[in-house]
Short mmCIF file of C-alpha atoms in Angstrom, two decimals:
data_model
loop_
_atom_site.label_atom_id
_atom_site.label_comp_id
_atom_site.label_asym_id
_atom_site.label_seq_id
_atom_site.Cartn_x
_atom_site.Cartn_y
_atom_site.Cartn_z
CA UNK A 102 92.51 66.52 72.62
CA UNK A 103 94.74 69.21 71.93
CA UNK A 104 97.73 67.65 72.79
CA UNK A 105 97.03 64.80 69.94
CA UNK A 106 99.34 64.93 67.19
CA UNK A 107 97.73 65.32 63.69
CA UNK A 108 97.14 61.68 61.94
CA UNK A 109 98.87 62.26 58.31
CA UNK A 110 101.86 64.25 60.57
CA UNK A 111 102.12 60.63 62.11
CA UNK A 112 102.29 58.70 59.25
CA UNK A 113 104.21 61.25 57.05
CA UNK A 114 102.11 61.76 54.69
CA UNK A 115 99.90 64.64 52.94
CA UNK A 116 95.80 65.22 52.91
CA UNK A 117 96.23 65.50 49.56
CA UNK A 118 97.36 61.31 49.21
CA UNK A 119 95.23 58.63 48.42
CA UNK A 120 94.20 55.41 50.33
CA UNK A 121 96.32 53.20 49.16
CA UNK A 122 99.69 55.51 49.88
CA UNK A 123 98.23 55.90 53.46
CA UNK A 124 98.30 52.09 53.85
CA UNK A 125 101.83 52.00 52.58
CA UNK A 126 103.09 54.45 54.88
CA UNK A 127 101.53 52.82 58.26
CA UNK A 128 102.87 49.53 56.59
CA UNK A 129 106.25 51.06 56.80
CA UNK A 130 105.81 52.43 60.36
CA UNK A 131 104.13 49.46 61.61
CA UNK A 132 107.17 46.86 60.17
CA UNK A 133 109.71 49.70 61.81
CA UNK A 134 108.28 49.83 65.08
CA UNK A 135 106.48 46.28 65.47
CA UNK A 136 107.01 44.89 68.74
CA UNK A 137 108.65 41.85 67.48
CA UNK A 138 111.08 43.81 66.43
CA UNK A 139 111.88 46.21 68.86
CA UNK A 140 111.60 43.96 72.50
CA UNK A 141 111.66 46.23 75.02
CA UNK A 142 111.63 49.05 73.32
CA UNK A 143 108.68 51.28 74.92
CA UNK A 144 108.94 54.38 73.01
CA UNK A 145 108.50 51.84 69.76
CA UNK A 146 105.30 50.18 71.18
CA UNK A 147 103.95 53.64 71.55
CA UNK A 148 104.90 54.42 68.52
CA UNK A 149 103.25 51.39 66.99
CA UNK A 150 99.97 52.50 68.75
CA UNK A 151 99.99 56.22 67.49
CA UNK A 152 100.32 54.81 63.72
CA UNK A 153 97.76 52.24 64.56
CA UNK A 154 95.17 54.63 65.47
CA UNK A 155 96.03 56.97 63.10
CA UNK A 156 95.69 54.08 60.11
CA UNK A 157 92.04 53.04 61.53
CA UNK A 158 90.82 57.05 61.00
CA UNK A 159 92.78 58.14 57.61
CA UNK A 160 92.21 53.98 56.13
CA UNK A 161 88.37 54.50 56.25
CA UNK A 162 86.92 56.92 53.61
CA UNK A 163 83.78 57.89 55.86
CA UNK A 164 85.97 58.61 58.73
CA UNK A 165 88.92 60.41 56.98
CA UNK A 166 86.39 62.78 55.30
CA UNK A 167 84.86 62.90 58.96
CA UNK A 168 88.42 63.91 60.64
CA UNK A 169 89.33 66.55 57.68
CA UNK A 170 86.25 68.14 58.56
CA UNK A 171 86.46 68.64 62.45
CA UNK A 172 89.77 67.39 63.28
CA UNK A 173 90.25 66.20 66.75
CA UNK A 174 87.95 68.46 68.23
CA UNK A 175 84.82 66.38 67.21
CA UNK A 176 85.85 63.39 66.69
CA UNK A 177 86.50 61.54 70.12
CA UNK A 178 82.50 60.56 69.57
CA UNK A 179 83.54 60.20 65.48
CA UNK A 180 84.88 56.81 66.09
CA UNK A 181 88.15 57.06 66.78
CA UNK A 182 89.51 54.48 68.08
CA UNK A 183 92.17 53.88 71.67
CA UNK A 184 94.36 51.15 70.93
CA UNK A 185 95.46 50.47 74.68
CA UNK A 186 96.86 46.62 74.19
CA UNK A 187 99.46 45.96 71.21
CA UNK A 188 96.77 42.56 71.21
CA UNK A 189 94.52 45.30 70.07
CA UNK A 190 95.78 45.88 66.98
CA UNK A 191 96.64 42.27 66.09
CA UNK A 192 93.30 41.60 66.20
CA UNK A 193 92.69 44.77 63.82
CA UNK A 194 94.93 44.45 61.56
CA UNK A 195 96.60 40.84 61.58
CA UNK A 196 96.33 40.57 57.93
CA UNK A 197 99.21 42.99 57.75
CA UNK A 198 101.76 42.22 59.67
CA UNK A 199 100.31 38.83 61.23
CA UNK A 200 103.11 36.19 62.13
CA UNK A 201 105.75 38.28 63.79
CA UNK A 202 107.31 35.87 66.67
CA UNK A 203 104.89 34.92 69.20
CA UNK A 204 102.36 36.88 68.34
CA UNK A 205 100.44 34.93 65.91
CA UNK A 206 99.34 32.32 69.10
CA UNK A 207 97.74 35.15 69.42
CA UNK A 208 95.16 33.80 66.92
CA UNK A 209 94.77 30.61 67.96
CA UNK A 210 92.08 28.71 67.36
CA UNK A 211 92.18 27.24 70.40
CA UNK A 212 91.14 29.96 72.21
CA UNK A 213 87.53 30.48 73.95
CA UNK A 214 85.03 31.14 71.11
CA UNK A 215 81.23 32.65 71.60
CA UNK A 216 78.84 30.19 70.25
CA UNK A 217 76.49 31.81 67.34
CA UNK A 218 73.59 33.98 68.50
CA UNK A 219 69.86 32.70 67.47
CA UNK A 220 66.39 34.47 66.91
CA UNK A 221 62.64 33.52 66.90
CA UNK A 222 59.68 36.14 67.16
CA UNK A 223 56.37 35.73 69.49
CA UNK A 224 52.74 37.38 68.71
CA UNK A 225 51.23 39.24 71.36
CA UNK A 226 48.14 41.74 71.72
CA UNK A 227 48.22 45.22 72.66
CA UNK A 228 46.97 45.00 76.26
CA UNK A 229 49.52 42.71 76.93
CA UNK A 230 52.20 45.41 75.00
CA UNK A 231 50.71 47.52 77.71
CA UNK A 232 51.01 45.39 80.91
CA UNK A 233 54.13 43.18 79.91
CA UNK A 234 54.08 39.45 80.20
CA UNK A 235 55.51 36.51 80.19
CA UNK A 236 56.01 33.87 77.45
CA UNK A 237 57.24 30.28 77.50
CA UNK A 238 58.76 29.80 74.03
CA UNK A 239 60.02 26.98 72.86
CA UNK A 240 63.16 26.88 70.23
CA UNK A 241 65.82 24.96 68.36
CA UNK A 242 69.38 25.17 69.83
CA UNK A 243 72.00 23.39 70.55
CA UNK A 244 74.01 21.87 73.77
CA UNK A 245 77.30 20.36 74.42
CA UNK A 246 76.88 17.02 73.16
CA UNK A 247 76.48 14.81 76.45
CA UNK A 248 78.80 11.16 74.89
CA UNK A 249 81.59 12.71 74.17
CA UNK A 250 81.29 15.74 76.25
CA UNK A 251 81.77 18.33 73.68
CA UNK A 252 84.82 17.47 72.45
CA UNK A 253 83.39 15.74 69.27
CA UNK A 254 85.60 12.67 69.62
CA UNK A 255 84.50 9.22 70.44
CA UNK A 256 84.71 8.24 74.25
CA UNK A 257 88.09 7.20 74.68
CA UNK A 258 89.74 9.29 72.13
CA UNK A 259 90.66 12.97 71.75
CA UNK A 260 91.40 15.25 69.10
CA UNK A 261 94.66 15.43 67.52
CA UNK A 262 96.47 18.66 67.00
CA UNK A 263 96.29 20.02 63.58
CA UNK A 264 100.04 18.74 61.91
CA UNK A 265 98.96 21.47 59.00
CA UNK A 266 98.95 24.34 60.88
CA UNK A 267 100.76 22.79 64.28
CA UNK A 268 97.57 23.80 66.45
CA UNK A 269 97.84 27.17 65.73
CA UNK A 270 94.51 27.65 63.91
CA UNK A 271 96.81 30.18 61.04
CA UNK A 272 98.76 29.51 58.69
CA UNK A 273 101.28 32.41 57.45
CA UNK A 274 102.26 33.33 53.95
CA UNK A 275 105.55 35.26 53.14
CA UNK A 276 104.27 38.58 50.84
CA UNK A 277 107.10 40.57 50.04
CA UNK A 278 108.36 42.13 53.84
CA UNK A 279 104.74 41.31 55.22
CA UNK A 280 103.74 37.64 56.25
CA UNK A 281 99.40 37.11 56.06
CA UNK A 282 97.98 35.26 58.30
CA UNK A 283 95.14 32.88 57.15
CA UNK A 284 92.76 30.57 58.72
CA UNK A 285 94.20 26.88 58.55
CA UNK A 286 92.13 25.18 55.27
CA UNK A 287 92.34 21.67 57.12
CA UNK A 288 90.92 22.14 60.78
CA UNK A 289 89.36 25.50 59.77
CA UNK A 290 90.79 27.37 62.55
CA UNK A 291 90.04 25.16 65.28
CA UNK A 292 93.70 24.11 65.95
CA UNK A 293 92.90 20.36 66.04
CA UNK A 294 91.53 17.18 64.22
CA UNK A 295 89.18 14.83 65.00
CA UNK A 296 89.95 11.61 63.69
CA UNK A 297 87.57 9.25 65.46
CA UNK A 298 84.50 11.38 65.36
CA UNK A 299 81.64 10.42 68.29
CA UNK A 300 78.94 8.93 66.83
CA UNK A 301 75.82 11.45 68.05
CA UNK A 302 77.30 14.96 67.34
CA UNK A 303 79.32 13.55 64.33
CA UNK A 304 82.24 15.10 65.46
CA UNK A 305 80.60 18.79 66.21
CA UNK A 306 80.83 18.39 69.65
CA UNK A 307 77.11 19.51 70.14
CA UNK A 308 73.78 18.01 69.37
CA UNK A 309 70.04 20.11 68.64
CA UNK A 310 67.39 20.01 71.31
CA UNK A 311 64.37 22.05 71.70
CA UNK A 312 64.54 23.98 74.35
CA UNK A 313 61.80 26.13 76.79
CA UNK A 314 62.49 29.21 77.62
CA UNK A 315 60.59 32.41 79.41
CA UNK A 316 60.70 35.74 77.30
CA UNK A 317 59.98 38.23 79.63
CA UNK A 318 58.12 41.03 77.79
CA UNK A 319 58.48 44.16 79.26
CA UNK A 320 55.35 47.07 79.38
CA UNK A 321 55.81 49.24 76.08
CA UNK A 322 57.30 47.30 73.95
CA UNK A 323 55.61 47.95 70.09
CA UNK A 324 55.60 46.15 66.98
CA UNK A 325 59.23 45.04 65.79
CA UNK A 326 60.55 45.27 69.14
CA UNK A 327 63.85 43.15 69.77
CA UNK A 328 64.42 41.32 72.55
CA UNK A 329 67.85 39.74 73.80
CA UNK A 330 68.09 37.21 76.22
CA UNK A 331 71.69 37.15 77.05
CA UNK A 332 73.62 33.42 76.87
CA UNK A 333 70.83 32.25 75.65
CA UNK A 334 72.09 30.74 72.17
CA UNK A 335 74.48 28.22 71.16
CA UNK A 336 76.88 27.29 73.42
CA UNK A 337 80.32 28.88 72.53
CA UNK A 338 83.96 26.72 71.24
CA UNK A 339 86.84 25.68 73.73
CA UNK A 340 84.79 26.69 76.71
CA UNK A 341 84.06 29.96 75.18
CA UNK A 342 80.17 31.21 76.62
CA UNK A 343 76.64 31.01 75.22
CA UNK A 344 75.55 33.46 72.14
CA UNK A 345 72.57 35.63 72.69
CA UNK A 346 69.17 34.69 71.64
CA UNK A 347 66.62 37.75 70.17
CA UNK A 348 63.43 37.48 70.06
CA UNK A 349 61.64 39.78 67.89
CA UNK A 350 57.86 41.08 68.79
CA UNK A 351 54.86 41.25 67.23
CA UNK A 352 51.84 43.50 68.11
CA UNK A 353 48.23 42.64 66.70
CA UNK A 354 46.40 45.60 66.01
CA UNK A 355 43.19 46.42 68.50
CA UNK A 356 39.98 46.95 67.62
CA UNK A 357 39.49 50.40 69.50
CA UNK A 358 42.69 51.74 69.67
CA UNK A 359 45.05 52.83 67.49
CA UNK A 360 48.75 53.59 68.40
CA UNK A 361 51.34 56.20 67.58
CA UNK A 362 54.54 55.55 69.82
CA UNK A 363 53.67 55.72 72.95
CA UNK A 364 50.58 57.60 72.39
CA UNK A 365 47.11 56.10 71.66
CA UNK A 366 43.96 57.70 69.44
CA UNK A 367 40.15 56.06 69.81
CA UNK A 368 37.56 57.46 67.58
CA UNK A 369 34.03 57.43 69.79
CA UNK A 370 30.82 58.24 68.06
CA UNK A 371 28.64 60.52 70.03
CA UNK A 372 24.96 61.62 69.31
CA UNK A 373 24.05 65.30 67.56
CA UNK A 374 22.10 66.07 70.82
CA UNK A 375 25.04 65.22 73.15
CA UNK A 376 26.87 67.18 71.30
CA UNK A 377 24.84 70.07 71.30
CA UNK A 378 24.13 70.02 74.56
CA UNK A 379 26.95 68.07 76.15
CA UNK A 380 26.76 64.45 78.10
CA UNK A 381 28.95 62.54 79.84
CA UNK A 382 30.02 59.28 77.98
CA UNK A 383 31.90 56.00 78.63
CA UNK A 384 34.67 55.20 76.91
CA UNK A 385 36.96 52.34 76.58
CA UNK A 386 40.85 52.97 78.32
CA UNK A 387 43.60 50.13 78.73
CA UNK A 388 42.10 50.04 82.18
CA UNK A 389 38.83 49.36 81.52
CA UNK A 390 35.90 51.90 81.65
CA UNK A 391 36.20 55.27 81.70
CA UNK A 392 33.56 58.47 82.12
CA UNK A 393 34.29 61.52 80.02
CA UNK A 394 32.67 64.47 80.02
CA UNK A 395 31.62 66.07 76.53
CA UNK A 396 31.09 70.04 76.50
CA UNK A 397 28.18 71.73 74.93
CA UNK A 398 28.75 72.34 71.62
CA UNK A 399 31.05 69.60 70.51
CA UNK A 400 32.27 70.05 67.00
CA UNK A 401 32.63 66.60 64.55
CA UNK A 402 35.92 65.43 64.76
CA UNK A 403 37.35 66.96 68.13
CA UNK A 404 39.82 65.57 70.65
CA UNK A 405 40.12 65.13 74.19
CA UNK A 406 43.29 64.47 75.61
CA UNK A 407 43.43 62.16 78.52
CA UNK A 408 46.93 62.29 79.88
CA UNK A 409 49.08 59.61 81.47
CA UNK A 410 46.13 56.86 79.61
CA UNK A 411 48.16 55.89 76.72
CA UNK A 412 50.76 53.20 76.52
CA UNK A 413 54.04 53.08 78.92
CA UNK A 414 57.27 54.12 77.51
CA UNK A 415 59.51 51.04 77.24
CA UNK A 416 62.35 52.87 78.48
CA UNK A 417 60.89 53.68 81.42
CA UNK A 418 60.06 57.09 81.03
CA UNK A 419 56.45 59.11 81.00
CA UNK A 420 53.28 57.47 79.86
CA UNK A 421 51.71 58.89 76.40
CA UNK A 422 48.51 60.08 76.63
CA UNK A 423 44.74 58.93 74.94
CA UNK A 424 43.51 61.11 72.22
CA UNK A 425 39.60 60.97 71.90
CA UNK A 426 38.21 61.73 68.61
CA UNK A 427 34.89 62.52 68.53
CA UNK A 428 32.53 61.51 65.78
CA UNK A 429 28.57 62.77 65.45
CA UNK A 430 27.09 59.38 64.86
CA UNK A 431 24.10 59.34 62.42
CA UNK A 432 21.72 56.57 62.67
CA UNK A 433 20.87 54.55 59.70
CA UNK A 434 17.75 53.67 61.04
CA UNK A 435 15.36 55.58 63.34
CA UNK A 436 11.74 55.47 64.62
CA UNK A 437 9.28 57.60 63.51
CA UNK A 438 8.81 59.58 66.38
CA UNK A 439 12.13 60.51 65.80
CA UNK A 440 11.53 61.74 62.49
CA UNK A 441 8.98 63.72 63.23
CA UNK A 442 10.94 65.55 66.07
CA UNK A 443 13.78 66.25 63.51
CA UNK A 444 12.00 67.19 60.73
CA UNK A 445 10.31 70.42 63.15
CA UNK A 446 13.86 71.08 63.97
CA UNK A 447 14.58 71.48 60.26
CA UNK A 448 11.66 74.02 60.06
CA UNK A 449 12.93 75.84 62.58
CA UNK A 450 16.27 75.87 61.46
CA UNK A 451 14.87 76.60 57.75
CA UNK A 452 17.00 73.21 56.32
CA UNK A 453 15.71 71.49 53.13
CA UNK A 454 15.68 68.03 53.71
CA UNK A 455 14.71 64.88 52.10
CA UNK A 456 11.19 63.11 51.97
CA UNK A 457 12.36 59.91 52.44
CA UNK A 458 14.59 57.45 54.72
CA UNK A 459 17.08 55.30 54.73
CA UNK A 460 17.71 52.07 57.53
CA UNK A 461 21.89 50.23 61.41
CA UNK A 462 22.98 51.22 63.83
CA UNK A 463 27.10 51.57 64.07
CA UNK A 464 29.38 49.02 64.90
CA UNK A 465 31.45 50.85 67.49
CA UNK A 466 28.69 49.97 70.38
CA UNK A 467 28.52 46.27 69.63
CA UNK A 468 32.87 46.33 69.97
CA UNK A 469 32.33 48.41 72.86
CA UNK A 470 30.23 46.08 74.19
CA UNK A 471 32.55 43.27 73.46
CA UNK A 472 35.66 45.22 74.95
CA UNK A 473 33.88 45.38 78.05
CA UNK A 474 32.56 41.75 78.44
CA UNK A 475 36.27 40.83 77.72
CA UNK A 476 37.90 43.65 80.38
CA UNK A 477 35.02 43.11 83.12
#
């Protein structure tokens, strides 16, 4: 990096200029050392690719302020960018200097497009975010058109080059010592014109059809998770390949669980007396059943960390962990044995309590119970 030659010293300008001077300054250098203009000439075509990469960094505010701030030094991961193909900066920059000689075939628009990318979403539960699965899907796209064979003329016929823009796909505007290059208004960069349009695509060249598909869901994946099923989209122009197709997921919340990441929290009631004295317990894991062991003297809201039980990491890397949170469970309702047992320990304990009762017993048991039939 040290060996890089500072970006205004390239252009020959100041840190103190604005935007718009920096763009007339690479202008200059890029019209003195286009290629067009100097065949041959390999001291010019590097030359052309120093001013070009110096342009993309001092042109954009956010990475100008970014390069006056750390220089070369920090900026290789900044954004800068290696113009290693003249083609390169045609593509960049074509507005500029578009038009030169040969180079604007460059921009064809016959060349091989990418067909346009397409999204759905699919609804899953969490035990399935936590194993993975598999999904057949079924969605809206579209395929070469099978009559005319993509070509969007009727059988027989075939598209005639564009006379507007002679099959180039541009069309090029003199502007003072610059010449713009613009998509062609009449076959809207395509290069050609259908005249005799096939009669089931209309002249597109492809036709909708739903289409099944398997989404494989990988183990870990969490709510808002995207999905991309590579050349699995429209298919692309001039033999160009397939877009992508995302699929965005959905996780329904569980019952039990509740998730953080790759971590998971359950809140399990528990008894005063096995809490006081300690018991051991089942409780629910992605697995199925689990024993845990509650110590003696259990305080109301505590946590037990079960590592390696939480959900997998969709990366691939450790499992999170299950956080238990323990809740003393009061009974709404309770026999009157019962009450007499507790009201002695509230003499002996010297506690005021209340003459009367109230009635249910929790929820979390008949879930539980439900989890299980379902996991079983």
């Amino acid at each position: 990096m040290a060996s890089k030659r500072d970006y205004y010293e390239i252009l020959g300008v100041s840190r103190e200029v604005t935007t718009v001077e920096i763009k007339k300054a690479y202008k200059k250098l890029a019209l003195a050392n286009h290629p067009d203009r100097n065949p041959g000439d390999e001291e010019a075509v590097k030359r052309f690719k120093e001013a070009a990469e110096a342009f993309e960094v001092l042109g954009d505010d956010k990475k100008r302020a970014h390069y006056d701030r750390y220089g070369h030094a920090d900026f290789g991961a900044g954004g800068a960018h290696q113009f290693h193909d003249v083609s390169d900066i045609f593509s960049a920059f074509g507005d500029l200097f578009g038009g030169f000689g040969s180079r604007s075939s460059q921009r064809s628009g016959n060349h091989p497009r990418q067909g346009e990318s397409l999204q759905t979403t699919i609804q899953i539960d969490l035990l399935e975010a936590a194993s993975g699965v598999e999904r057949e899907i079924q969605i809206m796209r579209q395929e070469p058109c099978e009559t005319c064979n993509g070509s969007g003329a009727k059988p027989g016929t075939s598209p005639d080059t564009c006379d507007y823009c002679g099959g180039a796909g541009q069309v090029v505007q003199s502007q003072g010592f610059f010449r713009v290059q613009t998509t062609c208004p009449r076959c809207r960069g395509g290069g050609t014109i259908i005249k005799e349009k096939c009669s089931d695509c209309r002249g597109d060249g492809r036709i909708n059809l739903e289409s099944s598909l398997t989404v494989d869901v990988p183990p870990g994946v969490d709510n808002g998770t995207r999905l991309c099923l590579r050349g699995q989209g429209n298919p692309g122009y001039n033999g160009g390949p397939r877009g992508d197709l995302f699929v965005s997921v959905g996780v329904d919340e569980h019952p039990l669980f509740k998730r953080h990441d790759e971590q998971l929290s359950c809140h399990v009631p528990i008894t005063y007396t096995q809490a006081v004295l300690g018991a051991t317990i089942e409780i629910p894991t992605l697995e199925g059943r689990h024993e845990l062991k509650v110590r003696s003297g259990t305080q109301p809201g505590e946590v037990y960390r079960l590592k390696g039980l939480g959900m997998p990491n969709v990366h691939g890397g450790r499992r999170g962990d299950l956080h238990v949170v323990v809740q003393i469970d009061v009974p709404r309702k309770i026999s009157e044995r019962e009450e007499e047992l507790l009201r002695e320990l509230a003499e002996i304990e010297h506690a005021e309590v209340s003459s009367h009762r109230s009635p249910n017993r929790n929820s979390f048991f008949d879930k539980l119970k439900e989890y299980f039939t379902h996991s079983d």
